[in-house]
Tab-separated table of C-alpha atoms and ligand atoms in Angstrom:
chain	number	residue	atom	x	y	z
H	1	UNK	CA	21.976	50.697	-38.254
H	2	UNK	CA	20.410	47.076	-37.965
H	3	UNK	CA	18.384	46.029	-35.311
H	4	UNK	CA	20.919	44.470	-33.218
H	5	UNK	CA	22.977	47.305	-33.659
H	6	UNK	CA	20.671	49.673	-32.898
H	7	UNK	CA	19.622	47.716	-29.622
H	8	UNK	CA	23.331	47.501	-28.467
H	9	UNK	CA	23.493	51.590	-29.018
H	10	UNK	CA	20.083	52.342	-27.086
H	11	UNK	CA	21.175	49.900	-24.245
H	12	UNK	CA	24.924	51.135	-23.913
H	13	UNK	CA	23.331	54.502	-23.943
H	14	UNK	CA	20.446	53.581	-21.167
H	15	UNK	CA	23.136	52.340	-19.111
H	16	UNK	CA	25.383	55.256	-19.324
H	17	UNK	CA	22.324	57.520	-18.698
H	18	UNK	CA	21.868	55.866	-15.807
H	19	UNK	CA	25.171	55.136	-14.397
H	20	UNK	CA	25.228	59.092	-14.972
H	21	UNK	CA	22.654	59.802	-13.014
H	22	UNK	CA	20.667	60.802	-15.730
H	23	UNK	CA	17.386	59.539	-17.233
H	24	UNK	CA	16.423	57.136	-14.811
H	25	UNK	CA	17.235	57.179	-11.015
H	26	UNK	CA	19.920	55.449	-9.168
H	27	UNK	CA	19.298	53.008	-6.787
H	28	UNK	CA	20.374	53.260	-3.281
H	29	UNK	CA	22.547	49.898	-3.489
H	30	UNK	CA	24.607	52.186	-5.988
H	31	UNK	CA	25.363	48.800	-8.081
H	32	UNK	CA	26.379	50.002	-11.592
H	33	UNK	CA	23.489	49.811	-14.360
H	34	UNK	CA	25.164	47.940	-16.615
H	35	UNK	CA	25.431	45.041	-14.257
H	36	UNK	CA	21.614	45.249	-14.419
H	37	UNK	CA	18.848	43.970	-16.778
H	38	UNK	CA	17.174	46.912	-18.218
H	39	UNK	CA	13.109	46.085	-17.941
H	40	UNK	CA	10.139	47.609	-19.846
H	41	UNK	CA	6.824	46.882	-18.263
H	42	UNK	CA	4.209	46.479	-21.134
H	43	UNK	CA	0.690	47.306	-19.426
H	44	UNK	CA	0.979	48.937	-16.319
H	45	UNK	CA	-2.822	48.344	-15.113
H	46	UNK	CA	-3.360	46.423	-11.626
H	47	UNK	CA	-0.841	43.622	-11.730
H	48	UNK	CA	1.574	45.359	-14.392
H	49	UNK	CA	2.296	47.771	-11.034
H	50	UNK	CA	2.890	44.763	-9.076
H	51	UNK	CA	5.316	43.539	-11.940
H	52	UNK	CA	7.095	47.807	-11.705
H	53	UNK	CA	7.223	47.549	-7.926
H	54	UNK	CA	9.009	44.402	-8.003
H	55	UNK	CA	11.537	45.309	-10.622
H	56	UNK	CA	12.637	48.310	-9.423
H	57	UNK	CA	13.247	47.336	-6.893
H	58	UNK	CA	15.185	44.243	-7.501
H	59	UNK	CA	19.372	44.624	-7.167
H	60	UNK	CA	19.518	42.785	-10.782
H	61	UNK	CA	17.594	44.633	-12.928
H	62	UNK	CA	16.725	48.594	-13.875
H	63	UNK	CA	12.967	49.554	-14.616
H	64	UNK	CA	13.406	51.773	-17.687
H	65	UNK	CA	10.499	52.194	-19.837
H	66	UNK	CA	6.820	51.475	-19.770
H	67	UNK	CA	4.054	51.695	-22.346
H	68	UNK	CA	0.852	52.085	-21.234
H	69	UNK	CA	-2.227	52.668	-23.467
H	70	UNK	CA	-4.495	54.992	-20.871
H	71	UNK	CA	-2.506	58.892	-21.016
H	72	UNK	CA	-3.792	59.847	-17.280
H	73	UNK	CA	-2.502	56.222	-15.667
H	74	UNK	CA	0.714	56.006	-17.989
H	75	UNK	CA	1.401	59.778	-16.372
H	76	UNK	CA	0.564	58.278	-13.062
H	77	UNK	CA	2.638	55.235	-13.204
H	78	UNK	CA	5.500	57.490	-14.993
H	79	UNK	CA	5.786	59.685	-11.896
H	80	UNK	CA	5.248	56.777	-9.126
H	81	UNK	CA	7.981	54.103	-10.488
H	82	UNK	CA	10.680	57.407	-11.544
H	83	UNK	CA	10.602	56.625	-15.047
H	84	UNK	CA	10.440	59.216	-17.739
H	85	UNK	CA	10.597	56.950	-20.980
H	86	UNK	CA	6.773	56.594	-20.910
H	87	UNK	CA	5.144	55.080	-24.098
H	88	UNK	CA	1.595	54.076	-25.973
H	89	UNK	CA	2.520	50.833	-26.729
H	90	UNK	CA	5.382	47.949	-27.306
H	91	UNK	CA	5.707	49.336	-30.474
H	92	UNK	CA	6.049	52.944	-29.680
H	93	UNK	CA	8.734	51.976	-26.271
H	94	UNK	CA	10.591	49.756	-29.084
H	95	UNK	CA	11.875	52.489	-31.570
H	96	UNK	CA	13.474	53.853	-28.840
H	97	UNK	CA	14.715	51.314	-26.043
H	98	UNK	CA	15.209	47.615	-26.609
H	99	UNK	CA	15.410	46.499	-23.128
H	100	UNK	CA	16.632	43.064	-21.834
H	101	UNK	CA	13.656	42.128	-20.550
H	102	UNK	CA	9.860	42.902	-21.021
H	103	UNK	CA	6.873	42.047	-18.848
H	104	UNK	CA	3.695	42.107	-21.029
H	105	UNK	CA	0.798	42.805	-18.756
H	106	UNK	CA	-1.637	43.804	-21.558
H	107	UNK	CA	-4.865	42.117	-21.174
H	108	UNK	CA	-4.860	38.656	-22.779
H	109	UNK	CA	-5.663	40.266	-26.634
H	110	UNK	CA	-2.856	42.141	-26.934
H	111	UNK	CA	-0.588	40.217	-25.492
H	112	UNK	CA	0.947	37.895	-28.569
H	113	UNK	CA	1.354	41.236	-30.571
H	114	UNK	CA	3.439	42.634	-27.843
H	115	UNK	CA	5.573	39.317	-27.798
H	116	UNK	CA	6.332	38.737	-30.974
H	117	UNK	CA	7.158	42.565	-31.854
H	118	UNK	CA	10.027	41.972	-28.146
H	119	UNK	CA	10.980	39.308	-29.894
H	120	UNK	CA	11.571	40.447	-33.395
H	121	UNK	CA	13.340	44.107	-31.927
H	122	UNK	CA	16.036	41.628	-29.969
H	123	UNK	CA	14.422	41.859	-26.354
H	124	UNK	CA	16.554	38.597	-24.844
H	125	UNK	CA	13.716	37.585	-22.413
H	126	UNK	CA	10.072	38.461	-22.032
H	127	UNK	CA	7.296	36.954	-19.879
H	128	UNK	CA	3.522	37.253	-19.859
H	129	UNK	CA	0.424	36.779	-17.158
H	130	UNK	CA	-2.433	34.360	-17.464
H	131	UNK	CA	-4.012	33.566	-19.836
H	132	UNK	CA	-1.102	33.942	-22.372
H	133	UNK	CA	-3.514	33.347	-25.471
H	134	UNK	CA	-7.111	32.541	-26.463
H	135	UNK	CA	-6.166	31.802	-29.958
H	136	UNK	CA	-3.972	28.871	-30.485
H	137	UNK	CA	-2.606	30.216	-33.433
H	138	UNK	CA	-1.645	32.917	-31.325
H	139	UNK	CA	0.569	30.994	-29.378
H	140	UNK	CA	1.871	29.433	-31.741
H	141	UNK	CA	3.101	32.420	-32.901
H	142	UNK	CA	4.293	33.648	-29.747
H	143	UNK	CA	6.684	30.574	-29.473
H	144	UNK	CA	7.902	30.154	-33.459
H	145	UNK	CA	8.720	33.907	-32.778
H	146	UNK	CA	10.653	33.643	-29.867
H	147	UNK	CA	11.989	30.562	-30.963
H	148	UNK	CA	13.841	31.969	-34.192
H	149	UNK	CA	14.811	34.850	-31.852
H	150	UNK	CA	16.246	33.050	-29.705
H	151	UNK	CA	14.671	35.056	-27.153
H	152	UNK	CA	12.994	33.057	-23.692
H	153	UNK	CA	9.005	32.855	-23.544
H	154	UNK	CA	8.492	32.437	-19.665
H	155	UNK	CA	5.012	33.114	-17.730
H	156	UNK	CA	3.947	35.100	-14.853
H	157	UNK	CA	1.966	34.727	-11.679
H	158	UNK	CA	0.976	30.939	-11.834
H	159	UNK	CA	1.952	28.596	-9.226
H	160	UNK	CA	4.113	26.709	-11.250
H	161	UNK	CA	6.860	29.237	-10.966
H	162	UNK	CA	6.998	28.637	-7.206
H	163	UNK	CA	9.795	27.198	-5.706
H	164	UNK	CA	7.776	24.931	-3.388
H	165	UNK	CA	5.961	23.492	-5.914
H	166	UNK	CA	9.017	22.945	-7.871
H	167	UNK	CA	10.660	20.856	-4.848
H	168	UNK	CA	7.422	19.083	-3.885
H	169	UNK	CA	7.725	18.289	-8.037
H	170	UNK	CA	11.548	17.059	-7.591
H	171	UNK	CA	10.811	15.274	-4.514
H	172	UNK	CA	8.051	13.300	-6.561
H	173	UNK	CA	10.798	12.815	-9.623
H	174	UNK	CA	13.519	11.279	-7.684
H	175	UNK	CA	11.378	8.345	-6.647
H	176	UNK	CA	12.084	8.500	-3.221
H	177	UNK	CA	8.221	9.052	-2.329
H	178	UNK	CA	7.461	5.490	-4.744
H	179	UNK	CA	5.937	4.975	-7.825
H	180	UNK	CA	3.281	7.266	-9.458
H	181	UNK	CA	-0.202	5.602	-9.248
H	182	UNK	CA	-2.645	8.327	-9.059
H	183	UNK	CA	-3.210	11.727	-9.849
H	184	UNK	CA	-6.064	14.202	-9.764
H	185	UNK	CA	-6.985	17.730	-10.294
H	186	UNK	CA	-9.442	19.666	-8.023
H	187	UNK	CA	-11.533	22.184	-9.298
H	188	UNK	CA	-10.740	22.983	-13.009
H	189	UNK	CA	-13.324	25.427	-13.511
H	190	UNK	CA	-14.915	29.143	-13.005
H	191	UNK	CA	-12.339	30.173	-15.431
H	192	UNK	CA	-10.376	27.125	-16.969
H	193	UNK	CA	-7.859	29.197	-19.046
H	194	UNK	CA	-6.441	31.061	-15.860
H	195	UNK	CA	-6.886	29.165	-12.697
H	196	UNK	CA	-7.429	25.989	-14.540
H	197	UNK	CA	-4.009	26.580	-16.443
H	198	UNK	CA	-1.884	27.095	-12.931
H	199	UNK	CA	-3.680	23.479	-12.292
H	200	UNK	CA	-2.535	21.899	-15.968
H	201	UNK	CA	1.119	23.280	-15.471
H	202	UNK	CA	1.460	21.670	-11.805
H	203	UNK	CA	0.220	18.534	-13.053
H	204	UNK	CA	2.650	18.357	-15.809
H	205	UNK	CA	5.176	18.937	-13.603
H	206	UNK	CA	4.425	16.491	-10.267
H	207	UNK	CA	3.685	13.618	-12.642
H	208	UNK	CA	6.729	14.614	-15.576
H	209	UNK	CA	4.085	13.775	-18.405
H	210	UNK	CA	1.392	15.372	-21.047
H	211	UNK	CA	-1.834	15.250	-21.388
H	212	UNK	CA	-2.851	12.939	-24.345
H	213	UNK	CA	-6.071	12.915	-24.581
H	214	UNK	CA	-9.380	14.690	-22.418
H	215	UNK	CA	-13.136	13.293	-21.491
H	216	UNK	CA	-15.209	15.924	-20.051
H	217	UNK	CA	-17.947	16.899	-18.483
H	218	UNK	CA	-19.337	20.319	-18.340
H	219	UNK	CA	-21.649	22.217	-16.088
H	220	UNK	CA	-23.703	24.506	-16.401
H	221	UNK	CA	-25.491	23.787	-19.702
H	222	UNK	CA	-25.149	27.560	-20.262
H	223	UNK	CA	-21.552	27.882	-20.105
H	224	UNK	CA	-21.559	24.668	-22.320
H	225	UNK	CA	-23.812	26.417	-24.862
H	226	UNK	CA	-21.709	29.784	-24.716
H	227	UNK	CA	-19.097	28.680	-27.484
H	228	UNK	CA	-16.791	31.658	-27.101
H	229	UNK	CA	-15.931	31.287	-23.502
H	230	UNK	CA	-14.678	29.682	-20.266
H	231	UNK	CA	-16.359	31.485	-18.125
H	232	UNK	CA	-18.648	29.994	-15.212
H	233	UNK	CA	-17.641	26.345	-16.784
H	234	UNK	CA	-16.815	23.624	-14.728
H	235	UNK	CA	-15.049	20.342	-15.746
H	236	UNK	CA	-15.474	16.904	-14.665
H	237	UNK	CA	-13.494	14.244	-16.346
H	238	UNK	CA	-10.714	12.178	-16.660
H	239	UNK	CA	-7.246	12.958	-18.474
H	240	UNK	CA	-4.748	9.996	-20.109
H	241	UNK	CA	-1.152	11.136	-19.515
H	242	UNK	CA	1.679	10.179	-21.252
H	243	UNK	CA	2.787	8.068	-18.534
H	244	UNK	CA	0.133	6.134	-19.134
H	245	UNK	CA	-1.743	7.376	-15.661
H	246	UNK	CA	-5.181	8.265	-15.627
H	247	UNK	CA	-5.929	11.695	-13.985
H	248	UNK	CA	-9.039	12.122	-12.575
H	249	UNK	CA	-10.730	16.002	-12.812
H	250	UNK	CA	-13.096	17.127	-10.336
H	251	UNK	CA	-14.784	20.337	-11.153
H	252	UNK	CA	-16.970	21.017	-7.935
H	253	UNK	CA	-14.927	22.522	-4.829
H	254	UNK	CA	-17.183	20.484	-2.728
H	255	UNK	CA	-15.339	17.056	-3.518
H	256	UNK	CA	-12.320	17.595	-1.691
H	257	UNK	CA	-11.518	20.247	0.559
H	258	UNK	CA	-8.148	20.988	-1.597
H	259	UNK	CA	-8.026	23.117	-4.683
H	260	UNK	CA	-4.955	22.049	-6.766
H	261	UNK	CA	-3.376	18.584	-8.122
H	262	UNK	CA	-2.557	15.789	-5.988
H	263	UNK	CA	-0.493	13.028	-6.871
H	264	UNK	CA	-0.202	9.608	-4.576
H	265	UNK	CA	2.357	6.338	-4.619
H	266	UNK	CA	1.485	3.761	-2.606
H	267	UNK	CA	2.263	4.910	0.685
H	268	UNK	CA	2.602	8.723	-0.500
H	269	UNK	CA	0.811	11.788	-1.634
H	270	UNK	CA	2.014	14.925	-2.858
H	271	UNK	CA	-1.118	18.114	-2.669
H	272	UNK	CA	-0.348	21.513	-4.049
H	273	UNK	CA	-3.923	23.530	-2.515
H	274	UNK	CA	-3.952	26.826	-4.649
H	275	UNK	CA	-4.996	28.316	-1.548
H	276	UNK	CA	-3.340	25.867	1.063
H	277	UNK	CA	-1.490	27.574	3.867
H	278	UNK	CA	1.141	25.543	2.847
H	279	UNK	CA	1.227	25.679	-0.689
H	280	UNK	CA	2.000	22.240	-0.571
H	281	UNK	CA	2.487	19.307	1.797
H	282	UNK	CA	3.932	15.567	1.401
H	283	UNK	CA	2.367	13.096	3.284
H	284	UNK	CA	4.090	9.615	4.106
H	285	UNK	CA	3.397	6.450	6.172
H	286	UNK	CA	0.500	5.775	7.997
H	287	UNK	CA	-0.952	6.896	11.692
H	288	UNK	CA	-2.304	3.810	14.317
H	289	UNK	CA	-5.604	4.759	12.967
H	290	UNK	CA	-4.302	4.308	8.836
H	291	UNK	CA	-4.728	8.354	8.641
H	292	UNK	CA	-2.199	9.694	6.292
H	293	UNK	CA	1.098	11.561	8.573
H	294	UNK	CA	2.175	14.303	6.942
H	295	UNK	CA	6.630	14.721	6.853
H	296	UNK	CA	8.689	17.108	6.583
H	297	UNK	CA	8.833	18.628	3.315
H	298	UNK	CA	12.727	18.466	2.723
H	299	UNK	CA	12.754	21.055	0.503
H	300	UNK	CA	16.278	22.496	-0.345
H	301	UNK	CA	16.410	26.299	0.443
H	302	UNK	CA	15.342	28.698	-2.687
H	303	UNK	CA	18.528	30.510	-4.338
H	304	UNK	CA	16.024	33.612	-4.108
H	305	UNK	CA	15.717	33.499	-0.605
H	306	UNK	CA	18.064	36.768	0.378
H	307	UNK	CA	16.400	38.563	-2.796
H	308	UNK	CA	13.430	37.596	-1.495
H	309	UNK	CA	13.866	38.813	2.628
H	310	UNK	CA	14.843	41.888	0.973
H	311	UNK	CA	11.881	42.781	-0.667
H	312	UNK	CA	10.011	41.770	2.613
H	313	UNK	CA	9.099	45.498	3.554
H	314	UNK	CA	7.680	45.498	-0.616
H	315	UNK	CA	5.921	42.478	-0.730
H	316	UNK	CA	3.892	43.322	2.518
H	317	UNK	CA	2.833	46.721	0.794
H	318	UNK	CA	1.818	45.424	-2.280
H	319	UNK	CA	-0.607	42.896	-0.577
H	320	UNK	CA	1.910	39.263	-1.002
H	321	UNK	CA	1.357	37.486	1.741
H	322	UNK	CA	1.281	34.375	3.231
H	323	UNK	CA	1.221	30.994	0.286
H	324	UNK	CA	1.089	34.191	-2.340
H	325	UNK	CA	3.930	35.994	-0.906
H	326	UNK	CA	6.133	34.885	-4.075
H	327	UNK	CA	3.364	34.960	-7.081
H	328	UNK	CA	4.726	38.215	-9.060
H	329	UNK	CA	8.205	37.522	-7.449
H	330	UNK	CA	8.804	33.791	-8.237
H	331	UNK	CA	7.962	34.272	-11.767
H	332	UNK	CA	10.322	37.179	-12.216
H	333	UNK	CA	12.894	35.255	-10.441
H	334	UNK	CA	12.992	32.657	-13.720
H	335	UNK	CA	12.815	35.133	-16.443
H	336	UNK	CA	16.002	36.827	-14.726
H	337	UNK	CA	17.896	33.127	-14.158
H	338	UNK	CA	16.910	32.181	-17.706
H	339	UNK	CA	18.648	35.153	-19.153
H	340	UNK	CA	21.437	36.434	-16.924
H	341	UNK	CA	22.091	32.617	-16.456
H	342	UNK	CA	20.797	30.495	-18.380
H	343	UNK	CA	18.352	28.427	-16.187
H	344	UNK	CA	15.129	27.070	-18.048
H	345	UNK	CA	12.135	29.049	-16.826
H	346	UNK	CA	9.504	26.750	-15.243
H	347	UNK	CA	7.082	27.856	-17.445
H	348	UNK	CA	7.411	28.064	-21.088
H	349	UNK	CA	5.595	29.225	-23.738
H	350	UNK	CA	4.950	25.426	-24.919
H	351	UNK	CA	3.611	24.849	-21.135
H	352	UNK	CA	1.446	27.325	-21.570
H	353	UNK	CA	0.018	26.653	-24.857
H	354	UNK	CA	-0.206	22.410	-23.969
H	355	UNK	CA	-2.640	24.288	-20.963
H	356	UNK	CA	-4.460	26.267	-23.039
H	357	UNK	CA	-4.462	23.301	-25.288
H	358	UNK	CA	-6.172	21.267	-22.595
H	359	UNK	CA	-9.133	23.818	-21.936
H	360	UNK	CA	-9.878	24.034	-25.704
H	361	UNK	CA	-9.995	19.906	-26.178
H	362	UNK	CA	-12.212	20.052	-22.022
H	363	UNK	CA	-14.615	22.384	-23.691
H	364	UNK	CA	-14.961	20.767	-26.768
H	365	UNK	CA	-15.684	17.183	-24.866
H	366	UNK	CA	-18.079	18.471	-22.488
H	367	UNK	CA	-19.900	20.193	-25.585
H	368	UNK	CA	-19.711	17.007	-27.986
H	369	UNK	CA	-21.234	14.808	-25.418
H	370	UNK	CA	-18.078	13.607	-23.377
H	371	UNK	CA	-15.844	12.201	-26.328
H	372	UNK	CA	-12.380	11.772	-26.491
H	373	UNK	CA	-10.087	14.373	-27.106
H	374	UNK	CA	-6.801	13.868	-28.153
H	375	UNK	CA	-3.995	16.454	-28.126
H	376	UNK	CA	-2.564	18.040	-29.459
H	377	UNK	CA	-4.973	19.644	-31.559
H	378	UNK	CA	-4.978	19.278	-35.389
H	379	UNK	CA	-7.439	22.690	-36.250
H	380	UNK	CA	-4.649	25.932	-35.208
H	381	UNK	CA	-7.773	28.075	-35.358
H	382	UNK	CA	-9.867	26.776	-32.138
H	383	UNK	CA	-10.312	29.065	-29.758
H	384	UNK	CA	-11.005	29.967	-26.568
H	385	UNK	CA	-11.639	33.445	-25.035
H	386	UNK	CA	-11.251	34.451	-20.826
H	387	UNK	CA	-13.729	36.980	-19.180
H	388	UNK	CA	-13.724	40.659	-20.465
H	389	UNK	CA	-11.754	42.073	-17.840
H	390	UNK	CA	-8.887	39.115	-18.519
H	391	UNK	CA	-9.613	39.992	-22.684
H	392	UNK	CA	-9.875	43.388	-22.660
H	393	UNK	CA	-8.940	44.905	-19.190
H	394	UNK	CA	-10.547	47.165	-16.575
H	395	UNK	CA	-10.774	50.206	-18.488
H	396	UNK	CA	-12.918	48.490	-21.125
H	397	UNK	CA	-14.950	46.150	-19.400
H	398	UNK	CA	-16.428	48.397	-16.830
H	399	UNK	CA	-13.326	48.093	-14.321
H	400	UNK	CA	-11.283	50.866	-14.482
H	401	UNK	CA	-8.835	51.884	-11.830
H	402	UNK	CA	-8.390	54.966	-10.802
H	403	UNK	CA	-5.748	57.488	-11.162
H	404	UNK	CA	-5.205	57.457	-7.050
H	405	UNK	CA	-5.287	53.837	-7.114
H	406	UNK	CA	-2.351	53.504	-10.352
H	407	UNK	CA	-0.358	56.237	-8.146
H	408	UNK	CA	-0.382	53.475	-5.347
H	409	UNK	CA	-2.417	55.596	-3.000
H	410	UNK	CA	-5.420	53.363	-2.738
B	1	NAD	N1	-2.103	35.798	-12.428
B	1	NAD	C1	-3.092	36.387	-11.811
B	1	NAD	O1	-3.521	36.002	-10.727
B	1	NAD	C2	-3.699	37.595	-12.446
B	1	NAD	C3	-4.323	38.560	-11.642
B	1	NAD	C4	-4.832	39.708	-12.259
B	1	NAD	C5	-4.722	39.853	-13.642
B	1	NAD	N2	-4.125	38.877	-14.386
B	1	NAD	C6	-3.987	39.043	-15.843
B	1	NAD	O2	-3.166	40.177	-16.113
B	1	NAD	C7	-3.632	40.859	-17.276
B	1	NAD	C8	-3.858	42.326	-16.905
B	1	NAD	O3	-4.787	42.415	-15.841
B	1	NAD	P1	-4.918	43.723	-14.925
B	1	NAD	O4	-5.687	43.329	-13.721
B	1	NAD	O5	-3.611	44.378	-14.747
B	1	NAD	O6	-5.845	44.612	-15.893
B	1	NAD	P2	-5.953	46.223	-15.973
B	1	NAD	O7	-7.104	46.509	-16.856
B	1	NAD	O8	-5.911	46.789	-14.597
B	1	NAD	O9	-4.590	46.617	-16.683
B	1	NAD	C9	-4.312	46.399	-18.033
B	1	NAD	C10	-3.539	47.632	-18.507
B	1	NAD	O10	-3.008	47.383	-19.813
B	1	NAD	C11	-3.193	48.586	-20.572
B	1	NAD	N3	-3.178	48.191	-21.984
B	1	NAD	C12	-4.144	47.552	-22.674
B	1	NAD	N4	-3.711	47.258	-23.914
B	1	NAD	C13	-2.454	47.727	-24.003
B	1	NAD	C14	-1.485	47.740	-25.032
B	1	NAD	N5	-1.712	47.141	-26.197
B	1	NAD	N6	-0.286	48.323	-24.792
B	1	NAD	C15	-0.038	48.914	-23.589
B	1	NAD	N7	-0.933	48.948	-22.586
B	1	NAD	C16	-2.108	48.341	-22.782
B	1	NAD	C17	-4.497	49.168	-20.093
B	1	NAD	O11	-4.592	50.540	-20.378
B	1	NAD	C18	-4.417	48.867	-18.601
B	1	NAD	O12	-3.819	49.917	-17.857
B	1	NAD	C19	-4.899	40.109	-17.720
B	1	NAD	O13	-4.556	39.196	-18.730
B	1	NAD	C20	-5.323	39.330	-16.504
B	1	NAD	O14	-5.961	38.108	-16.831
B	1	NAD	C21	-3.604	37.766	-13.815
């Protein structure tokens, strides 16, 4: 049997276990399986649960497999989520189910193995979290893989997927706010390849263009001198976009009271705070006293919206509130619209890697003495690792959870 064969057979069979009532549990909306997505979760630590929760309990897809390396928590999150095909690892779950979609929540290392094996057994769509690679030439094999596939390389819980900032990014695309003239970025740093990639991919978007080329500045001189790492490293700087604009990069909080990208016309601006209660705001126009007035957003509704009031009592127990209500949820939402309907995930695997791109080439400035860096970057073997617990996870860098906590009984 070849591997598409094979896959066909273990998903028919899935499905008919299901619709039978068998391995895995119905769901109360009683909507047939095989109108649903079957979904392995890959890593089922702290946010892998959040991933579970969320797709199980979602009308459009089945949870049906998980592979967790840690025996006692893979037990643990077996019995919580109802699902009985428990595994070691992606390649373990894949010899027996090849399911539609697969959320990687590995730490950062293992990540890249666990796409490309999805993508070579035929899984149609898979996602990752942050950061999605240290090693470029890990991403690079990430995306050839899925690319040749044909399966979709989306992302996970970055503020990119949000609707929101997708509007607030349209609204700045149609022209209607004016021309582009300035952009910046607020605090790119503490850890540049996670919180500093949600800021590249937002920037990308509200100004439609690249970065080209970096000049940095780095504080402190001891996260400069550690070469492996972006941790504790703040930026200052200036990006050249493909536009042509000029981005400026502000490392330190203390410059502005906002924490994201914000993009102005001449009578405009567009912020996305990372924190901001909104996510984002558009400002327009002028008060009597030339203070900027803020307008209404005009966002069109999010398709998700009914999905998402459903999974209101859910979102509230697993702790998404408020500007982060839709962080697990929004990025799930693409990797289902990309597959079941063909909708281009807002982030991509070449997103990703351009951000990771960027941190490398900020690093490498700040180190060299502030020289130019352009992108993208010719040596495939530069590098740049996240904090232990991102790298290697709780378990090995002296942050395990507990069994009680993994059973969702904090
Ligand atoms: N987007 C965000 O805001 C955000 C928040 C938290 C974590 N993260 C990212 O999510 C990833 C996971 O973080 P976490 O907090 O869930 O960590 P965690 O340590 O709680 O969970 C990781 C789990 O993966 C398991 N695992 C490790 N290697 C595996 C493998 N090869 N196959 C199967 N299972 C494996 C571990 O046993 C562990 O249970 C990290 O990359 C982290 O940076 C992102």
């Amino acid at each position: 049997m070849n591997t598409v064969n094979r896959r066909d057979f273990l998903i028919q069979s899935v499905s008919a276990a299901v619709a039978a009532g068998g391995l895995y549990p119905r769901r109360a909306s009683g909507a047939a399986s095989k109108d649903r997505l079957s979904v392995a979760v890959i890593g089922c630590g702290r946010l892998g649960q959040q991933y579970a929760e969320i797709y199980r309990a979602l009308p459009q897809t089945d949870l049906v497999a998980i592979a967790e390396w840690n025996p006692e928590r893979r037990k643990v999150v077996g019995e919580r989520f109802g699902v009985k095909a428990l595994y070691r690892d992606a390649d373990a779950l894949l010899k027996d189910v090849v399911p539609d979609l697969a959320a990687i929540i590995t730490p950062t290392k293992y990540m890249a193995d666990g796409v490309v094996a999805c993508a070579e057994a035929g899984v149609k769509g898979v996602q990752t979290d942050r950061p999605f690679a240290a090693k470029l030439s890990d991403a690079d094999r990430m995306i050839e893989t899925c690319k040749q596939r044909g399966t979709v390389l989306a992302g996970g819980a970055l503020e990119r997927s949000n609707w929101e900032v997708e509007e607030a990014g349209r609204r700045l695309a149609s022209g209607e706010l004016g021309k582009r003239q300035g952009v910046a970025v607020h605090s790119y740093r503490g850890e540049i390849l996670a919180g500093g990639s949600a800021r590249i991919l937002v920037l990308e978007h509200f100004t439609q263009a690249r970065v080209e080329e970096v000049v940095a500045w780095g504080t402190p001189p001891e996260a400069l001198d550690d070469a492996a790492t972006d941790y504790g490293l703040s930026i200052n700087g200036r990006f050249r976009l493909t536009s042509g604009l000029e981005c400026q990069v502000f490392g330190a909080e203390a410059v502005a009271p906002h924490r994201g990208v914000e993009v102005w016309t001449e009578d405009a601006l567009v912020r996305w705070d990372r924190h901001g209660e909104p996510l984002t705001q558009i400002f327009q126009g002028f008060d009597a006293k030339g203070a900027r007035k803020e307008v209404d957003h005009g966002y069109r509704p999010w398709s998700w919206d009914p999905v998402s009031k459903q999974l209101d009592p859910l979102l509230d127990r697993i702790g998404h509130h408020g500007s982060e209500r839709h962080y697990v949820l929004a990025p799930i939402s693409c990797l289902i619209d990309a597959v079941a309907k063909g909708i281009p995930p807002r982030i991509t695997g070449d997103t990703q890697r351009h951000a990771l791109e960027v941190a490398i080439a900020s690093k490498i400035s700040a180190q060299l003495g502030s020289v130019p860096v352009k992108l993208p970057l010719e040596d495939r073997s530069l590098a740049l690792y996240p904090r232990p617990y991102r790298w290697l996870g709780g378990d090995v860098s002296g942050r395990p959870q507990s069994a009680t906590e993994a059973a969702g009984k904090k």
